[in-house]
Short mmCIF file of C-alpha atoms in Angstrom, two decimals:
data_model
loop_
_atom_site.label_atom_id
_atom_site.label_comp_id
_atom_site.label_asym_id
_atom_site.label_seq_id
_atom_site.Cartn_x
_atom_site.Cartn_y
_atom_site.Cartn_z
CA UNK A 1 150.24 153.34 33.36
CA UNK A 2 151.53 156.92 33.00
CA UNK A 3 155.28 156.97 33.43
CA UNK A 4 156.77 159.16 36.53
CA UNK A 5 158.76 161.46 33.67
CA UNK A 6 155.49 162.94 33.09
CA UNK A 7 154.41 163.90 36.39
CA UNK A 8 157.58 165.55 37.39
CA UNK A 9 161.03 166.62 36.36
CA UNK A 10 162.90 163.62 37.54
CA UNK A 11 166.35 164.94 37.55
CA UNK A 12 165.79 167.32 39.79
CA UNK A 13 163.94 164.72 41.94
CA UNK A 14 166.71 162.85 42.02
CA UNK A 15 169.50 165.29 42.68
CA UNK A 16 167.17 166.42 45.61
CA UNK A 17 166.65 162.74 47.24
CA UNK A 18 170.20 161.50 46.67
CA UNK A 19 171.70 164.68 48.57
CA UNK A 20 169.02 164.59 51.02
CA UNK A 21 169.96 160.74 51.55
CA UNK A 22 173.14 160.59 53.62
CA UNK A 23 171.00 163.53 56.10
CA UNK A 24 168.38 161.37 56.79
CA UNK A 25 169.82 158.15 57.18
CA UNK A 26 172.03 159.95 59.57
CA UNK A 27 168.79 161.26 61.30
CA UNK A 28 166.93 158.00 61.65
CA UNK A 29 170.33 156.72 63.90
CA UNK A 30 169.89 160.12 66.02
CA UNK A 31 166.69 160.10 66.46
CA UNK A 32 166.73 155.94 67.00
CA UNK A 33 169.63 156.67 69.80
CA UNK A 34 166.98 159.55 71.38
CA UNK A 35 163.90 157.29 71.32
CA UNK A 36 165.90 154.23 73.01
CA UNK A 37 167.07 156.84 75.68
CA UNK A 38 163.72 158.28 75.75
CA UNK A 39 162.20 154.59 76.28
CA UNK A 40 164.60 153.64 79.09
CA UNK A 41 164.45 156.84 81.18
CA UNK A 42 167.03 158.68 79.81
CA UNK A 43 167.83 161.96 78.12
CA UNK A 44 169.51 160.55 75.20
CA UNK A 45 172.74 161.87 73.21
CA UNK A 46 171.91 165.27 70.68
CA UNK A 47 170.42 164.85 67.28
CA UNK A 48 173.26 165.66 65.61
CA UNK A 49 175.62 163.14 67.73
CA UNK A 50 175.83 160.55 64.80
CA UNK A 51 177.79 163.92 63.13
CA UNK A 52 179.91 164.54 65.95
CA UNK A 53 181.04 160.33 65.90
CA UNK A 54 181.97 160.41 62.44
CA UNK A 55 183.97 163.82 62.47
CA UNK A 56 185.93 162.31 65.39
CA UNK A 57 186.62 159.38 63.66
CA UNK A 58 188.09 161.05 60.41
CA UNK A 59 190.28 162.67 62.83
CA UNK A 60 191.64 159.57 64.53
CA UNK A 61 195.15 157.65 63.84
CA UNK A 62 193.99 154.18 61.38
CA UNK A 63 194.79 151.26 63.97
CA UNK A 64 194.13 148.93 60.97
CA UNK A 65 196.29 145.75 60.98
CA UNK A 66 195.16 144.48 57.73
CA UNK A 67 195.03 146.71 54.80
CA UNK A 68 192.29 145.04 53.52
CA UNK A 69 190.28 146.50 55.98
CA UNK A 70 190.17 150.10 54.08
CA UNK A 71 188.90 148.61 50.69
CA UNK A 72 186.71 146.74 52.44
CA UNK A 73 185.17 149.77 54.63
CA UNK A 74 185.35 151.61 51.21
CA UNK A 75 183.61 148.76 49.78
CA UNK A 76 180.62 148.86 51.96
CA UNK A 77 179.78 153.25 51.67
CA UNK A 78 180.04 153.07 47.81
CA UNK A 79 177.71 149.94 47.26
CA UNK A 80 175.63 151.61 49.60
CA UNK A 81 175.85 154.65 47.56
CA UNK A 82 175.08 152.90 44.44
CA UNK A 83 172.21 151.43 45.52
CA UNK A 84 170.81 154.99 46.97
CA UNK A 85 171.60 155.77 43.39
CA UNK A 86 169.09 153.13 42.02
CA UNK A 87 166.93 154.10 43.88
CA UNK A 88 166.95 157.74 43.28
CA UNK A 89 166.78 157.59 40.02
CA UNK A 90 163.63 154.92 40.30
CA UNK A 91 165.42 152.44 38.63
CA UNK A 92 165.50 148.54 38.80
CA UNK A 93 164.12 147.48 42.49
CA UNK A 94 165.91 144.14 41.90
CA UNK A 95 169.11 146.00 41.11
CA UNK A 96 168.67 148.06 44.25
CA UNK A 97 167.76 144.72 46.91
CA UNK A 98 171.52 143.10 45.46
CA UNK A 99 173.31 146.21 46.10
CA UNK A 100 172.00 146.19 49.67
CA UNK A 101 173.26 142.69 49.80
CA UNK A 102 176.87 143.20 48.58
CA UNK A 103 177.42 145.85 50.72
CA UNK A 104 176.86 143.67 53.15
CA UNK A 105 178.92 140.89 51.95
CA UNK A 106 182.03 143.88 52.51
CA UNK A 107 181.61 143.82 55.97
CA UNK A 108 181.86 140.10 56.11
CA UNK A 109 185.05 140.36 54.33
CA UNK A 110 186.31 143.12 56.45
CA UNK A 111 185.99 140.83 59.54
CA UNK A 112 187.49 138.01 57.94
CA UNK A 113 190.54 140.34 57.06
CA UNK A 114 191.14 141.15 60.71
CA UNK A 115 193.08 138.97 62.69
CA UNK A 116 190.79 138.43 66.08
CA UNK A 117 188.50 135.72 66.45
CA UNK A 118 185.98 138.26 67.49
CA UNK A 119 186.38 139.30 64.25
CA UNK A 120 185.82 136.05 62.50
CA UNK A 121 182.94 135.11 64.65
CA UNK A 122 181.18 138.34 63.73
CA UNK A 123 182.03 137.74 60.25
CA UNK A 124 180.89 134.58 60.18
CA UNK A 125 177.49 135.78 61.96
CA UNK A 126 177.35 138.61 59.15
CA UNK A 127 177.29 136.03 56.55
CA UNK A 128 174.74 134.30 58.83
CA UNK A 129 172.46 137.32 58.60
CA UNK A 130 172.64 138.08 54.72
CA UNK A 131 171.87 134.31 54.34
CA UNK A 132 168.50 135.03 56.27
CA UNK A 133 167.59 138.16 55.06
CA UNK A 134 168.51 138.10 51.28
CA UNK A 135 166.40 135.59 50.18
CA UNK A 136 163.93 137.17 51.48
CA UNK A 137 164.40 140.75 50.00
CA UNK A 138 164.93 139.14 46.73
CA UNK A 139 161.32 137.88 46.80
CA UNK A 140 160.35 141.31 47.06
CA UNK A 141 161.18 142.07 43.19
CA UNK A 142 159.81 139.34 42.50
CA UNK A 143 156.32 139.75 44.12
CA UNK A 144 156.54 143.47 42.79
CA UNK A 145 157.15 142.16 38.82
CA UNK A 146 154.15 139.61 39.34
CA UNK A 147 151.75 142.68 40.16
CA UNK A 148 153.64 145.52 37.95
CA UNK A 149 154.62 143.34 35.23
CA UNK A 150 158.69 145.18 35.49
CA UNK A 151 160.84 145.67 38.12
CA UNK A 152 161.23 149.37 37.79
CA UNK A 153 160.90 151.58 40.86
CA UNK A 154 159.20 154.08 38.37
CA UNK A 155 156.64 151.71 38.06
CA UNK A 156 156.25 150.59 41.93
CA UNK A 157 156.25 154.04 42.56
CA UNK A 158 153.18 154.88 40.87
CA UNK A 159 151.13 151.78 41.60
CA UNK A 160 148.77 152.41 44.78
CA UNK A 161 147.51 148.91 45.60
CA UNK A 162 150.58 147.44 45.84
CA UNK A 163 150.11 147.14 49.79
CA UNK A 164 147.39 145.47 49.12
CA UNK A 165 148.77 142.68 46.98
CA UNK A 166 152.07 142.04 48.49
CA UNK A 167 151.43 143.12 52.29
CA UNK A 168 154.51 140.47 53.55
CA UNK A 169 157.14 143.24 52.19
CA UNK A 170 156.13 145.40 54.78
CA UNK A 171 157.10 142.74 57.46
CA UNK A 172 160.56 141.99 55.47
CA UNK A 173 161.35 145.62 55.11
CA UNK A 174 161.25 145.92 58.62
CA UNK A 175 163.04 142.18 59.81
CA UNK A 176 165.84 143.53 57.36
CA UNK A 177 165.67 147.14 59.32
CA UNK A 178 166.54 145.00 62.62
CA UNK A 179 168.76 143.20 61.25
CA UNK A 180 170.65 145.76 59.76
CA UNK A 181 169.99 148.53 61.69
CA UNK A 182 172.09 145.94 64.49
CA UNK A 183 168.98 146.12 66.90
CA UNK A 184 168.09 143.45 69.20
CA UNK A 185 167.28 140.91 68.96
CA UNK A 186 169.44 139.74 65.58
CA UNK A 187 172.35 142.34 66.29
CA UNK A 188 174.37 139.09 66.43
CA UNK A 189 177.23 140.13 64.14
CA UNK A 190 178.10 143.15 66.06
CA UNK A 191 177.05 141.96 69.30
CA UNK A 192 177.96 144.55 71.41
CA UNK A 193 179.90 143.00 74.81
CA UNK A 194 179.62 140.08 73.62
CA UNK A 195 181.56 139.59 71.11
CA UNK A 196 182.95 143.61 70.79
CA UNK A 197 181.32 144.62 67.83
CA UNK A 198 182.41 141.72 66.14
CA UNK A 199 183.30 142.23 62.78
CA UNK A 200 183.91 145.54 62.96
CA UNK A 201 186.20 145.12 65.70
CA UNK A 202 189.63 145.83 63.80
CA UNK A 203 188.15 148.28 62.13
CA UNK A 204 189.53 152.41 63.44
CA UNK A 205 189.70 155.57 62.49
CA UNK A 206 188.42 156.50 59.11
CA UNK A 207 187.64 152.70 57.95
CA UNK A 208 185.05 152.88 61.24
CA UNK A 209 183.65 156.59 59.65
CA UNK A 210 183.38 155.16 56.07
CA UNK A 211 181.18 151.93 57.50
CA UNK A 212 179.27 154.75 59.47
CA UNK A 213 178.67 157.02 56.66
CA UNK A 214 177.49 153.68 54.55
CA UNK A 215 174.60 152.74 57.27
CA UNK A 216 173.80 156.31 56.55
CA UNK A 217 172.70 155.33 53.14
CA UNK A 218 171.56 151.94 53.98
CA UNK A 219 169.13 153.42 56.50
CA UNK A 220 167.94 155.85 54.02
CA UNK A 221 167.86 153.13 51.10
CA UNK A 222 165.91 150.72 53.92
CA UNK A 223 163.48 153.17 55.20
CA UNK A 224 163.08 154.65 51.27
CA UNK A 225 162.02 150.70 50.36
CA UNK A 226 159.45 150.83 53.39
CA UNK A 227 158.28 153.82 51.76
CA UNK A 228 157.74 152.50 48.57
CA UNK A 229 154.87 150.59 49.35
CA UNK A 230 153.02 153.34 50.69
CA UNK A 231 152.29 155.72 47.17
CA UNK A 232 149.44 158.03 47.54
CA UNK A 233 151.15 159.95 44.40
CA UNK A 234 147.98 158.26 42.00
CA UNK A 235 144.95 158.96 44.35
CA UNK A 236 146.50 162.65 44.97
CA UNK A 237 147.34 163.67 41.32
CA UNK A 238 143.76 164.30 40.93
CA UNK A 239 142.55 166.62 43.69
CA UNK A 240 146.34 168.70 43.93
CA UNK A 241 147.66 168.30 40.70
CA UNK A 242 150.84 166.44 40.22
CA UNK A 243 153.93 168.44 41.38
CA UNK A 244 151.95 169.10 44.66
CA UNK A 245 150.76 165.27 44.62
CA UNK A 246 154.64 163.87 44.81
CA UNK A 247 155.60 166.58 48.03
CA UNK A 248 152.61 165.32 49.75
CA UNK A 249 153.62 161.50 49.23
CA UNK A 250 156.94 162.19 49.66
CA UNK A 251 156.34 163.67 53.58
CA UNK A 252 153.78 160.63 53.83
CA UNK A 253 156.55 158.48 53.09
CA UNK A 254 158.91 160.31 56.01
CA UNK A 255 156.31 159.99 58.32
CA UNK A 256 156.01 156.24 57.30
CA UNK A 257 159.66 156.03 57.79
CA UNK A 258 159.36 157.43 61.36
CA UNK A 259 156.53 155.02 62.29
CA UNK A 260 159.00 152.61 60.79
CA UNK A 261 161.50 153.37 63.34
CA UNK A 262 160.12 153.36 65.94
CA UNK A 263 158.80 150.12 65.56
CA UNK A 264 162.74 149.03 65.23
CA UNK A 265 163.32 150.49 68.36
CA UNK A 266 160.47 149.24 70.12
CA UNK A 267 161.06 145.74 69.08
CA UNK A 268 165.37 146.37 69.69
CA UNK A 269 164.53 147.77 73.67
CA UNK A 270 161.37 145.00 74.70
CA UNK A 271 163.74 142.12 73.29
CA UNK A 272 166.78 140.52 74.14
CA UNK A 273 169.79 139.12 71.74
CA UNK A 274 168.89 136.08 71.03
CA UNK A 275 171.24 133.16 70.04
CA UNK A 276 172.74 132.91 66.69
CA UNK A 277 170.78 130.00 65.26
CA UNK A 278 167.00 131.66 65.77
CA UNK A 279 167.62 134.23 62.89
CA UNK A 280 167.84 131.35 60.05
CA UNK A 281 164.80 129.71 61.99
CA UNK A 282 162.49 132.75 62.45
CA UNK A 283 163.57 133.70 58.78
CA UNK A 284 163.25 130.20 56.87
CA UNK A 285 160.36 128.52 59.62
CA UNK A 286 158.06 131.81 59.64
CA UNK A 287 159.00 134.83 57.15
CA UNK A 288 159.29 132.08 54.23
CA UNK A 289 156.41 130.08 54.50
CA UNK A 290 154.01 133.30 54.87
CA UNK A 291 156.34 134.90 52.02
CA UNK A 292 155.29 132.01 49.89
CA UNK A 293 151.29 132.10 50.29
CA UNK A 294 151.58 136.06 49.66
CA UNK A 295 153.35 134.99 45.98
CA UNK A 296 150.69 132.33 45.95
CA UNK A 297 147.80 134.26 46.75
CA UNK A 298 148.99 136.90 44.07
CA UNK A 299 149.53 134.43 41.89
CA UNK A 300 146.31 133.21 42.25
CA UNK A 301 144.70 136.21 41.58
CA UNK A 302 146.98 137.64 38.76
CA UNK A 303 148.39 135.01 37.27
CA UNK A 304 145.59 132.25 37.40
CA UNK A 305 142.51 134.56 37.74
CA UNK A 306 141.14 132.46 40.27
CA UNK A 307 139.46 134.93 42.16
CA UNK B 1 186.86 169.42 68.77
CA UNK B 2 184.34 166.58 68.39
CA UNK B 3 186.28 164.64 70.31
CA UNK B 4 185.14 166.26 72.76
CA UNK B 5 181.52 166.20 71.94
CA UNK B 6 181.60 162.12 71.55
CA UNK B 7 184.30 160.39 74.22
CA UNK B 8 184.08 156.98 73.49
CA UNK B 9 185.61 154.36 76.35
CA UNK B 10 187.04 151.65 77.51
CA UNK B 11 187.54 149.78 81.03
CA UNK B 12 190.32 148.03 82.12
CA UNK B 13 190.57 146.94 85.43
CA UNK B 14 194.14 145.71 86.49
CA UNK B 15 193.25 144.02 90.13
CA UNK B 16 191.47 145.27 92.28
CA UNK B 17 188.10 144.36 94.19
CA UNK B 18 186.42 145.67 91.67
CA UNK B 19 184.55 148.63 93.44
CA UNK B 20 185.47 151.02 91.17
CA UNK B 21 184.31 149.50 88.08
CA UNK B 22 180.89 149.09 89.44
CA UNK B 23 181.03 152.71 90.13
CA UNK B 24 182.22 153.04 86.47
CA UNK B 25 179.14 150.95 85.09
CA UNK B 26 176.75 152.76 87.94
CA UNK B 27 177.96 156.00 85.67
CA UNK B 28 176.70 154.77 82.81
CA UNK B 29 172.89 153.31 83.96
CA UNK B 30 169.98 156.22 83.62
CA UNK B 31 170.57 157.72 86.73
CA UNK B 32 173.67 159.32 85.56
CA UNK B 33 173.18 158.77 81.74
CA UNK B 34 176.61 159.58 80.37
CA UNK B 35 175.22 159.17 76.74
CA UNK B 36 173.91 162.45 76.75
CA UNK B 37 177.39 163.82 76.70
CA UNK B 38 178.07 161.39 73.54
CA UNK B 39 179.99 158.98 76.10
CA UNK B 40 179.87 155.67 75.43
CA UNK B 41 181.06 152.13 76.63
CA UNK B 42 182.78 150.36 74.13
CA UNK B 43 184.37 148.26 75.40
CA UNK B 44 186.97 148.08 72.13
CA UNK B 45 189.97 149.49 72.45
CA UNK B 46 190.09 150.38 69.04
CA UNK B 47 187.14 152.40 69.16
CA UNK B 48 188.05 154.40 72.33
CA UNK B 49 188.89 157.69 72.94
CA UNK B 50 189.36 157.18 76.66
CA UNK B 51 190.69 154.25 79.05
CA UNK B 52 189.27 154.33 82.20
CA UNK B 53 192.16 152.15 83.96
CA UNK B 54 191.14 150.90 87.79
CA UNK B 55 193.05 148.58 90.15
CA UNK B 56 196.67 148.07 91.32
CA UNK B 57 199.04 146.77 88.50
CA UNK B 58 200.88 143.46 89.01
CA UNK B 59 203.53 141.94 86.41
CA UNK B 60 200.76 140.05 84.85
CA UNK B 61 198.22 142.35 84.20
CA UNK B 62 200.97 145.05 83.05
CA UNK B 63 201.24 143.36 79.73
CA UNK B 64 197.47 143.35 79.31
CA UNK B 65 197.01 147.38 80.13
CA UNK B 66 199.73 147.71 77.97
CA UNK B 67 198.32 145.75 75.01
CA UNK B 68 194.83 147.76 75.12
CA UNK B 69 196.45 151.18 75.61
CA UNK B 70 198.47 150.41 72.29
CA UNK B 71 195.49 149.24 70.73
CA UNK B 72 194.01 152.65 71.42
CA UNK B 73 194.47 155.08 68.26
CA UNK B 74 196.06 158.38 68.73
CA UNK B 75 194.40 160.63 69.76
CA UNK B 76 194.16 159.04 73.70
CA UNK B 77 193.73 159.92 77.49
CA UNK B 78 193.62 157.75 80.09
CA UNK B 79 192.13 158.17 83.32
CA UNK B 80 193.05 156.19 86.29
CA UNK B 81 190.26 155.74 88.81
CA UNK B 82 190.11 155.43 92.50
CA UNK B 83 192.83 154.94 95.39
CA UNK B 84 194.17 151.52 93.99
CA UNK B 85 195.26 152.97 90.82
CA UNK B 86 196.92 156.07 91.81
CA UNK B 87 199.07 154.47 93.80
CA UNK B 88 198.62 150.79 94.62
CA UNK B 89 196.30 151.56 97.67
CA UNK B 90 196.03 149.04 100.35
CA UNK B 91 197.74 146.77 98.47
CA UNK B 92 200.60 148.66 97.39
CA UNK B 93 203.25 146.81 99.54
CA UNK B 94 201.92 143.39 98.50
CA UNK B 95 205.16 141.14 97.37
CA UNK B 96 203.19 141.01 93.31
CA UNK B 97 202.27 144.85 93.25
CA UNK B 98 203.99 147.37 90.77
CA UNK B 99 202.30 150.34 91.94
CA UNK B 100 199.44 152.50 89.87
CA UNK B 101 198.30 152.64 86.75
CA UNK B 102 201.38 155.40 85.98
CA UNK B 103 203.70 152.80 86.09
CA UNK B 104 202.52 151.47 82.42
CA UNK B 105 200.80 153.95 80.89
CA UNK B 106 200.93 157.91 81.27
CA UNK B 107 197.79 158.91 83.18
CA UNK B 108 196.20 162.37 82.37
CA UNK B 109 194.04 162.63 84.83
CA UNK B 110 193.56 160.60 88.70
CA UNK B 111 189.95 160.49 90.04
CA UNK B 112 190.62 160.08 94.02
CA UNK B 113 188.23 157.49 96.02
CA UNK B 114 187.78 154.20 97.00
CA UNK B 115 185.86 153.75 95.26
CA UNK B 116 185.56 156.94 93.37
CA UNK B 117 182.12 158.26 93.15
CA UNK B 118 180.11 158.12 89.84
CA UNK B 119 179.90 162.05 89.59
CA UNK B 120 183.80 162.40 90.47
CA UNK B 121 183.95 159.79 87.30
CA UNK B 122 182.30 162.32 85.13
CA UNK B 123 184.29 165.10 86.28
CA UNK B 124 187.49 163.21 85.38
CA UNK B 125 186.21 162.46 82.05
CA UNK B 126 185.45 166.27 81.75
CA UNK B 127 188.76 166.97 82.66
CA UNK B 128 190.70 164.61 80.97
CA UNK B 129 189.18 165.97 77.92
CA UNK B 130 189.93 169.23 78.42
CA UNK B 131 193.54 167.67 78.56
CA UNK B 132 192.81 166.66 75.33
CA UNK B 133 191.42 169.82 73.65
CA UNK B 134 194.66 171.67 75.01
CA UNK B 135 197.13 169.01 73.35
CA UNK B 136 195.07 169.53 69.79
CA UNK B 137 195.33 173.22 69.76
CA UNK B 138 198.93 173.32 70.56
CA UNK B 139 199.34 170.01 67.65
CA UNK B 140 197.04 172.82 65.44
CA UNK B 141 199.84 175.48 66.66
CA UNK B 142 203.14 173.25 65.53
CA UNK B 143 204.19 172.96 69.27
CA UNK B 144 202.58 169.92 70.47
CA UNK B 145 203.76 168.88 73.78
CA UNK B 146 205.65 165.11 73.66
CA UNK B 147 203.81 162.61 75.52
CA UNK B 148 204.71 161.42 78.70
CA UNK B 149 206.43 158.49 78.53
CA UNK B 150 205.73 155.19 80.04
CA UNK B 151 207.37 155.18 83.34
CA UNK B 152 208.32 151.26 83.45
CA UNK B 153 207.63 149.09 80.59
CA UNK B 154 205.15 146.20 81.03
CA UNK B 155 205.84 143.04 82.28
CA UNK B 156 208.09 143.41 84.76
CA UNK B 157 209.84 140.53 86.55
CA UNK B 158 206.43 138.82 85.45
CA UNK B 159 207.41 138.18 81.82
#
């Protein structure tokens, strides 16, 4: 398999996507907050109103009452980062799926640092939620080294039937986008009046911008990974030559991203919340078992040769 | 000024019967859709930008509209909506009433009605963030006007 060095200049790939990343992440809320009004008879807020949130919020007094709370907030944008990072420079996917994770794990901490019991319940929820969507992501390296034989995003990136063998990643991509995009109906952690936001209830002022800014990147890393099992770079290298072959994929990949959310917002405005225990029941009673006969099936194929 | 381009709030209502804050929520449904302006209902006082105060104040309550306004980082308004909280209303010579809102917390801007209509909500929001952008440029300028001060301190006889 040819490596991706050789169909473009990487670096400059890179330096493109990563400062590209924080923009688009920040789009996908915008345009998310539009749809939803759109889809309930509303005009909606501007594009650009994500912007406008977080430039009021560096500007804001800290109400913190834990100064934990900063790291913590810190915590969550640069593991975020670093996993944009990964991915930018097509590194290691399973690298990339346990950066997601800890940057979760932040948040958690955050709302254990606070003092309300809002707080802790959301906390408690968001450790709830990493529990059911982790194991879950984590299969996804795995199922991509069974067909690609590493776990570099290099490689993924470059392999066109990889839809075809591990189809279930789709599905998880876009559970995990729910879940941490905090649409219904597994927005438990942040459950908005119910339990305030949860555990991001004691966080204010810049620690609240920081945890914005990071589901920038998370959004962009999320949608990126959806992305990433749509490559068209292969088939296309042929008929437009290969600079040409990676703009083209690229825009497929934004329009798959879009299709992507609008699906999350579809599913977050025809659902309701649902109660804290069906997210480790939908994910270990459904996404598991069909998880499992996807690894099977490839490893039947691959592995075994059976068919 | 992006404060003024995303107002984020919170509603307290001290007691009242609780027509106002329907008219507050009626503000926010599609009808009126207040998130195209960037508002929204948070309904965390550490989020919020605004506090949308309703109701008469009694001893008890006090401490509670005293609490979130605290909560509230800097920079604040608050807005006190309908008859009830501008003054104590119909219930103002009750034996447990304080008076309005203005008794706790400094009030920027009063939104007249009972209860106050959804679109005279809006205005008051408008307003009250005009307040806002004023106090910012003269904070920018070095000659930032003092706050008001809280007129009575919460709790009262109540505490």
């Amino acid at each position: 398999m040819a490596l991706f060095s050789d169909v473009l200049d990487l670096t400059i790939l890179s330096i493109i996507l990563f400062l590209l990343a924080p923009f688009l992440g920040m789009a996908a809320m915008g345009i998310g907050r539009r749809i939803s009004a759109r889809m309930q008879n509303r005009v909606g807020p501007p594009l650009l109103q994500p912007w406008y949130d977080v430039q009021k919020l560096f500007m804001k007094k800290d109400q913190s009452t834990n100064s934990l709370i900063g790291p913590m907030a810190f915590g969550f944008l640069i593991f975020n980062v670093m996993a944009v990072v990964v991915l930018v420079i097509l590194g290691d996917l399973l690298m990339f799926v346990i950066l997601l994770g800890m940057a979760q794990l932040f948040l958690s901490l955050g709302g254990f640092a606070g003092s309300s019991p809002y707080s802790h319940i959301g906390a408690n929820r968001n450790l709830l939620q990493i529990l059911s969507v982790e194991p879950l992501m984590l299969a996804i390296p795995i199922g991509v080294l069974l067909v690609n034989g590493t776990y570099y995003i290099s490689d993924l990136a470059l392999n066109a039937e990889i839809l075809l063998y591990l189809p279930v990643a789709v599905a998880i991509i876009l559970f995990a986008l729910v879940v941490w995009m905090q649409k219904g109906p597994f927005d438990m952690s942040t459950a908005h009046q119910e339990i305030l936001y949860g555990n991001l209830l004691e966080f204010s002022g810049k620690n609240l911008a920081m945890v914005e800014i990071g589901h920038w990147f998370e959004n962009f890393a999320l949608f990126a990974m959806l992305g990433l099992f749509f490559n068209f770079t292969p088939l296309l290298s042929g008929p437009l030559g290969p600079v040409l072959a990676v703009v083209v994929d690229l825009v497929i990949k934004l329009l798959i991203g879009l299709v992507g959310l609008l699906v999350v917002i579809w599913i977050d405005n025809a659902t309701t919340r649902q109660h804290w225990d069906r997210l480790p029941k939908f994910s270990f009673y459904i996404m598991l078992p069909v998880l499992f006969i996807n690894i099977l099936l490839i490893y039947m194929k691959l592995v075994w040769g059976w068919f | 000024m992006s404060i003024l381009k995303s107002p984020w709030v919170v509603h307290f209502c001290s007691s009242s019967c609780n027509g106002c804050d329907i008219e507050v929520l009626a503000a926010l449904t599609p009808r009126y859709d207040l998130e195209r302006f960037g508002i929204l209902n948070k309904g965390n006082p550490k989020f919020a930008d605004v506090l949308l105060a309703t109701g008469t104040v009694n001893p008890r309550t006090a401490k509670s509209l005293k609490n979130i306004y605290d909560q509230m980082p800097d920079p604040k308004v608050v807005i006190c909506i309908g008859s009830c909280g501008a003054t104590g209303g119909v219930f103002q010579d009750c034996y447990n009433i304080q008076g309005g809102v203005d008794t706790v917390v400094p009030v920027a801007v009063y939104v007249p009605g009972c209860p106050a209509r959804p679109e005279a909500i809006i205005d008051g929001v408008v307003k009250a963030l005009g307040i806002v952008k004023a106090q910012l440029e003269a904070a920018e300028k070095g000659e930032l006007p003092k706050p008001e001060p809280a007129k009575a301190e919460a709790g009262g006889e109540g505490k």
